[in-house]
Amino acid sequence: MTKFHLQIVTPDGLIYDGEAERLSVRTIDGEVGILANHIDYVTALGMGEARLLLDGKTRRAACIGGMLSVSKGEVKLVATTFEWAENIDKERAEHAYQKAKAALDEKKLSEADLKITEAKLKRALVRKGVAGK
């Protein structure tokens, strides 16, 4: 399979810089797959699992927010949060999920706090899902 150059960057720094065969990631409009020679493309990232095919092996990560761009065959994923599956602390993800769920159950949240708590719950679910596979 033909490869393309991929960079993954977060506010904490460079996560990956190398060749990839395929990238699948959740955008705000749904799942998108990137292969070599993809048309130039820019989109905002949503919350979900990112899957990279590297040397015939799939590597998974929790990817939350940011931007994806494809320009002249170069792919850059600039994520707010990008966490490889093997680096996710399952207990911490479960704790964050339970805490957000309990806050939602109280039903005494302002509209702004409700949106923040729902986002925390979604992030925890993504991390739990990626770590649990």
mmCIF file of C-alpha atoms in Angstrom:
data_model
loop_
_atom_site.group_PDB
_atom_site.id
_atom_site.type_symbol
_atom_site.label_atom_id
_atom_site.label_comp_id
_atom_site.label_asym_id
_atom_site.label_seq_id
_atom_site.Cartn_x
_atom_site.Cartn_y
_atom_site.Cartn_z
ATOM 1 C CA MET A 1 0.000 0.000 0.000
ATOM 2 C CA THR A 2 1.259 3.475 -0.891
ATOM 3 C CA LYS A 3 2.329 5.625 2.035
ATOM 4 C CA PHE A 4 2.025 9.324 2.825
ATOM 5 C CA HIS A 5 3.748 11.649 5.275
ATOM 6 C CA LEU A 6 1.788 12.238 8.496
ATOM 7 C CA GLN A 7 2.426 14.601 11.376
ATOM 8 C CA ILE A 8 0.376 14.510 14.571
ATOM 9 C CA VAL A 9 0.795 17.517 16.846
ATOM 10 C CA THR A 10 -0.849 18.576 20.123
ATOM 11 C CA PRO A 11 -0.256 21.569 22.391
ATOM 12 C CA ASP A 12 2.199 19.283 24.240
ATOM 13 C CA GLY A 13 4.315 18.774 21.121
ATOM 14 C CA LEU A 14 4.953 16.376 18.258
ATOM 15 C CA ILE A 15 3.275 12.967 18.760
ATOM 16 C CA TYR A 16 4.098 11.329 15.430
ATOM 17 C CA ASP A 17 6.130 12.274 12.369
ATOM 18 C CA GLY A 18 6.504 9.591 9.758
ATOM 19 C CA GLU A 19 4.940 7.479 7.048
ATOM 20 C CA ALA A 20 1.409 6.068 7.240
ATOM 21 C CA GLU A 21 -0.689 3.887 4.960
ATOM 22 C CA ARG A 22 -4.089 5.051 6.176
ATOM 23 C CA LEU A 23 -5.590 7.454 8.718
ATOM 24 C CA SER A 24 -9.203 7.215 9.907
ATOM 25 C CA VAL A 25 -10.474 9.891 12.240
ATOM 26 C CA ARG A 26 -13.742 11.421 13.465
ATOM 27 C CA THR A 27 -14.450 14.906 12.125
ATOM 28 C CA ILE A 28 -17.313 17.217 13.013
ATOM 29 C CA ASP A 29 -19.101 15.847 9.934
ATOM 30 C CA GLY A 30 -18.406 12.154 10.581
ATOM 31 C CA GLU A 31 -15.681 9.611 9.958
ATOM 32 C CA VAL A 32 -13.085 10.340 7.268
ATOM 33 C CA GLY A 33 -10.390 8.093 5.837
ATOM 34 C CA ILE A 34 -7.166 9.423 4.350
ATOM 35 C CA LEU A 35 -5.018 7.446 1.914
ATOM 36 C CA ALA A 36 -2.016 8.459 -0.176
ATOM 37 C CA ASN A 37 -2.810 10.971 -2.930
ATOM 38 C CA HIS A 38 -5.917 12.267 -1.127
ATOM 39 C CA ILE A 39 -7.311 15.512 -2.511
ATOM 40 C CA ASP A 40 -6.377 18.654 -0.564
ATOM 41 C CA TYR A 41 -8.733 18.874 2.394
ATOM 42 C CA VAL A 42 -9.213 20.759 5.671
ATOM 43 C CA THR A 43 -11.714 19.959 8.422
ATOM 44 C CA ALA A 44 -12.319 20.324 12.133
ATOM 45 C CA LEU A 45 -11.932 17.219 14.276
ATOM 46 C CA GLY A 46 -14.643 15.873 16.541
ATOM 47 C CA MET A 47 -14.299 13.396 19.414
ATOM 48 C CA GLY A 48 -13.556 9.807 18.570
ATOM 49 C CA GLU A 49 -11.123 7.040 17.870
ATOM 50 C CA ALA A 50 -8.276 7.658 15.434
ATOM 51 C CA ARG A 51 -6.867 4.623 13.628
ATOM 52 C CA LEU A 52 -3.547 4.671 11.836
ATOM 53 C CA LEU A 53 -2.294 1.899 9.591
ATOM 54 C CA LEU A 54 1.482 1.837 10.009
ATOM 55 C CA ASP A 55 3.517 -0.883 8.298
ATOM 56 C CA GLY A 56 0.470 -3.141 8.062
ATOM 57 C CA LYS A 57 -0.471 -2.758 11.743
ATOM 58 C CA THR A 58 -3.308 -0.633 13.127
ATOM 59 C CA ARG A 59 -2.561 1.732 15.964
ATOM 60 C CA ARG A 60 -5.466 3.340 17.845
ATOM 61 C CA ALA A 61 -5.791 6.556 19.817
ATOM 62 C CA ALA A 62 -8.335 8.826 21.455
ATOM 63 C CA CYS A 63 -8.464 12.011 19.382
ATOM 64 C CA ILE A 64 -10.444 14.965 20.662
ATOM 65 C CA GLY A 65 -10.804 18.284 18.846
ATOM 66 C CA GLY A 66 -8.489 20.144 16.524
ATOM 67 C CA MET A 67 -7.928 20.265 12.774
ATOM 68 C CA LEU A 68 -6.947 17.888 9.981
ATOM 69 C CA SER A 69 -5.347 19.122 6.786
ATOM 70 C CA VAL A 70 -4.176 17.424 3.617
ATOM 71 C CA SER A 71 -2.070 19.580 1.321
ATOM 72 C CA LYS A 72 0.057 18.359 -1.591
ATOM 73 C CA GLY A 73 0.159 14.838 -0.161
ATOM 74 C CA GLU A 74 1.220 15.959 3.312
ATOM 75 C CA VAL A 75 -1.201 15.197 6.160
ATOM 76 C CA LYS A 76 -1.179 17.146 9.408
ATOM 77 C CA LEU A 77 -3.430 16.338 12.355
ATOM 78 C CA VAL A 78 -3.378 19.088 14.974
ATOM 79 C CA ALA A 79 -5.353 17.727 17.927
ATOM 80 C CA THR A 80 -6.395 19.292 21.190
ATOM 81 C CA THR A 81 -5.933 15.849 22.767
ATOM 82 C CA PHE A 82 -4.348 12.786 21.173
ATOM 83 C CA GLU A 83 -3.681 9.763 23.383
ATOM 84 C CA TRP A 84 -2.422 6.396 22.144
ATOM 85 C CA ALA A 85 -4.603 3.512 23.393
ATOM 86 C CA GLU A 86 -1.761 1.928 25.342
ATOM 87 C CA ASN A 87 -1.131 5.194 27.221
ATOM 88 C CA ILE A 88 -4.697 5.717 28.440
ATOM 89 C CA ASP A 89 -5.136 5.260 32.174
ATOM 90 C CA LYS A 90 -8.293 3.103 32.274
ATOM 91 C CA GLU A 91 -9.012 3.833 35.937
ATOM 92 C CA ARG A 92 -8.716 7.582 35.395
ATOM 93 C CA ALA A 93 -11.020 7.384 32.359
ATOM 94 C CA GLU A 94 -13.566 5.386 34.355
ATOM 95 C CA HIS A 95 -13.371 7.874 37.242
ATOM 96 C CA ALA A 96 -13.923 10.820 34.860
ATOM 97 C CA TYR A 97 -16.901 9.008 33.343
ATOM 98 C CA GLN A 98 -18.494 8.284 36.742
ATOM 99 C CA LYS A 99 -17.906 11.847 37.937
ATOM 100 C CA ALA A 100 -19.499 13.387 34.812
ATOM 101 C CA LYS A 101 -22.394 10.924 34.932
ATOM 102 C CA ALA A 102 -23.079 11.756 38.598
ATOM 103 C CA ALA A 103 -23.007 15.495 37.827
ATOM 104 C CA LEU A 104 -25.538 14.999 35.017
ATOM 105 C CA ASP A 105 -27.794 12.980 37.318
ATOM 106 C CA GLU A 106 -28.058 15.927 39.734
ATOM 107 C CA LYS A 107 -30.026 17.918 37.136
ATOM 108 C CA LYS A 108 -29.171 21.198 38.880
ATOM 109 C CA LEU A 109 -26.692 22.401 36.281
ATOM 110 C CA SER A 110 -26.869 25.692 34.438
ATOM 111 C CA GLU A 111 -27.031 25.432 30.649
ATOM 112 C CA ALA A 112 -23.313 26.266 30.372
ATOM 113 C CA ASP A 113 -22.345 23.716 33.046
ATOM 114 C CA LEU A 114 -24.548 21.128 31.367
ATOM 115 C CA LYS A 115 -22.686 21.535 28.068
ATOM 116 C CA ILE A 116 -19.306 21.316 29.801
ATOM 117 C CA THR A 117 -20.337 18.214 31.746
ATOM 118 C CA GLU A 118 -21.726 16.542 28.616
ATOM 119 C CA ALA A 119 -18.415 17.217 26.844
ATOM 120 C CA LYS A 120 -16.512 15.694 29.773
ATOM 121 C CA LEU A 121 -18.754 12.623 29.608
ATOM 122 C CA LYS A 122 -18.141 12.254 25.848
ATOM 123 C CA ARG A 123 -14.362 12.585 26.312
ATOM 124 C CA ALA A 124 -14.411 9.949 29.044
ATOM 125 C CA LEU A 125 -16.471 7.606 26.851
ATOM 126 C CA VAL A 126 -14.025 8.007 23.953
ATOM 127 C CA ARG A 127 -11.036 7.307 26.197
ATOM 128 C CA LYS A 128 -12.759 4.301 27.817
ATOM 129 C CA GLY A 129 -13.756 2.929 24.412
ATOM 130 C CA VAL A 130 -10.285 3.237 22.918
ATOM 131 C CA ALA A 131 -8.560 1.835 26.019
ATOM 132 C CA GLY A 132 -10.982 -1.061 26.290
ATOM 133 C CA LYS A 133 -10.413 -2.527 22.811
#
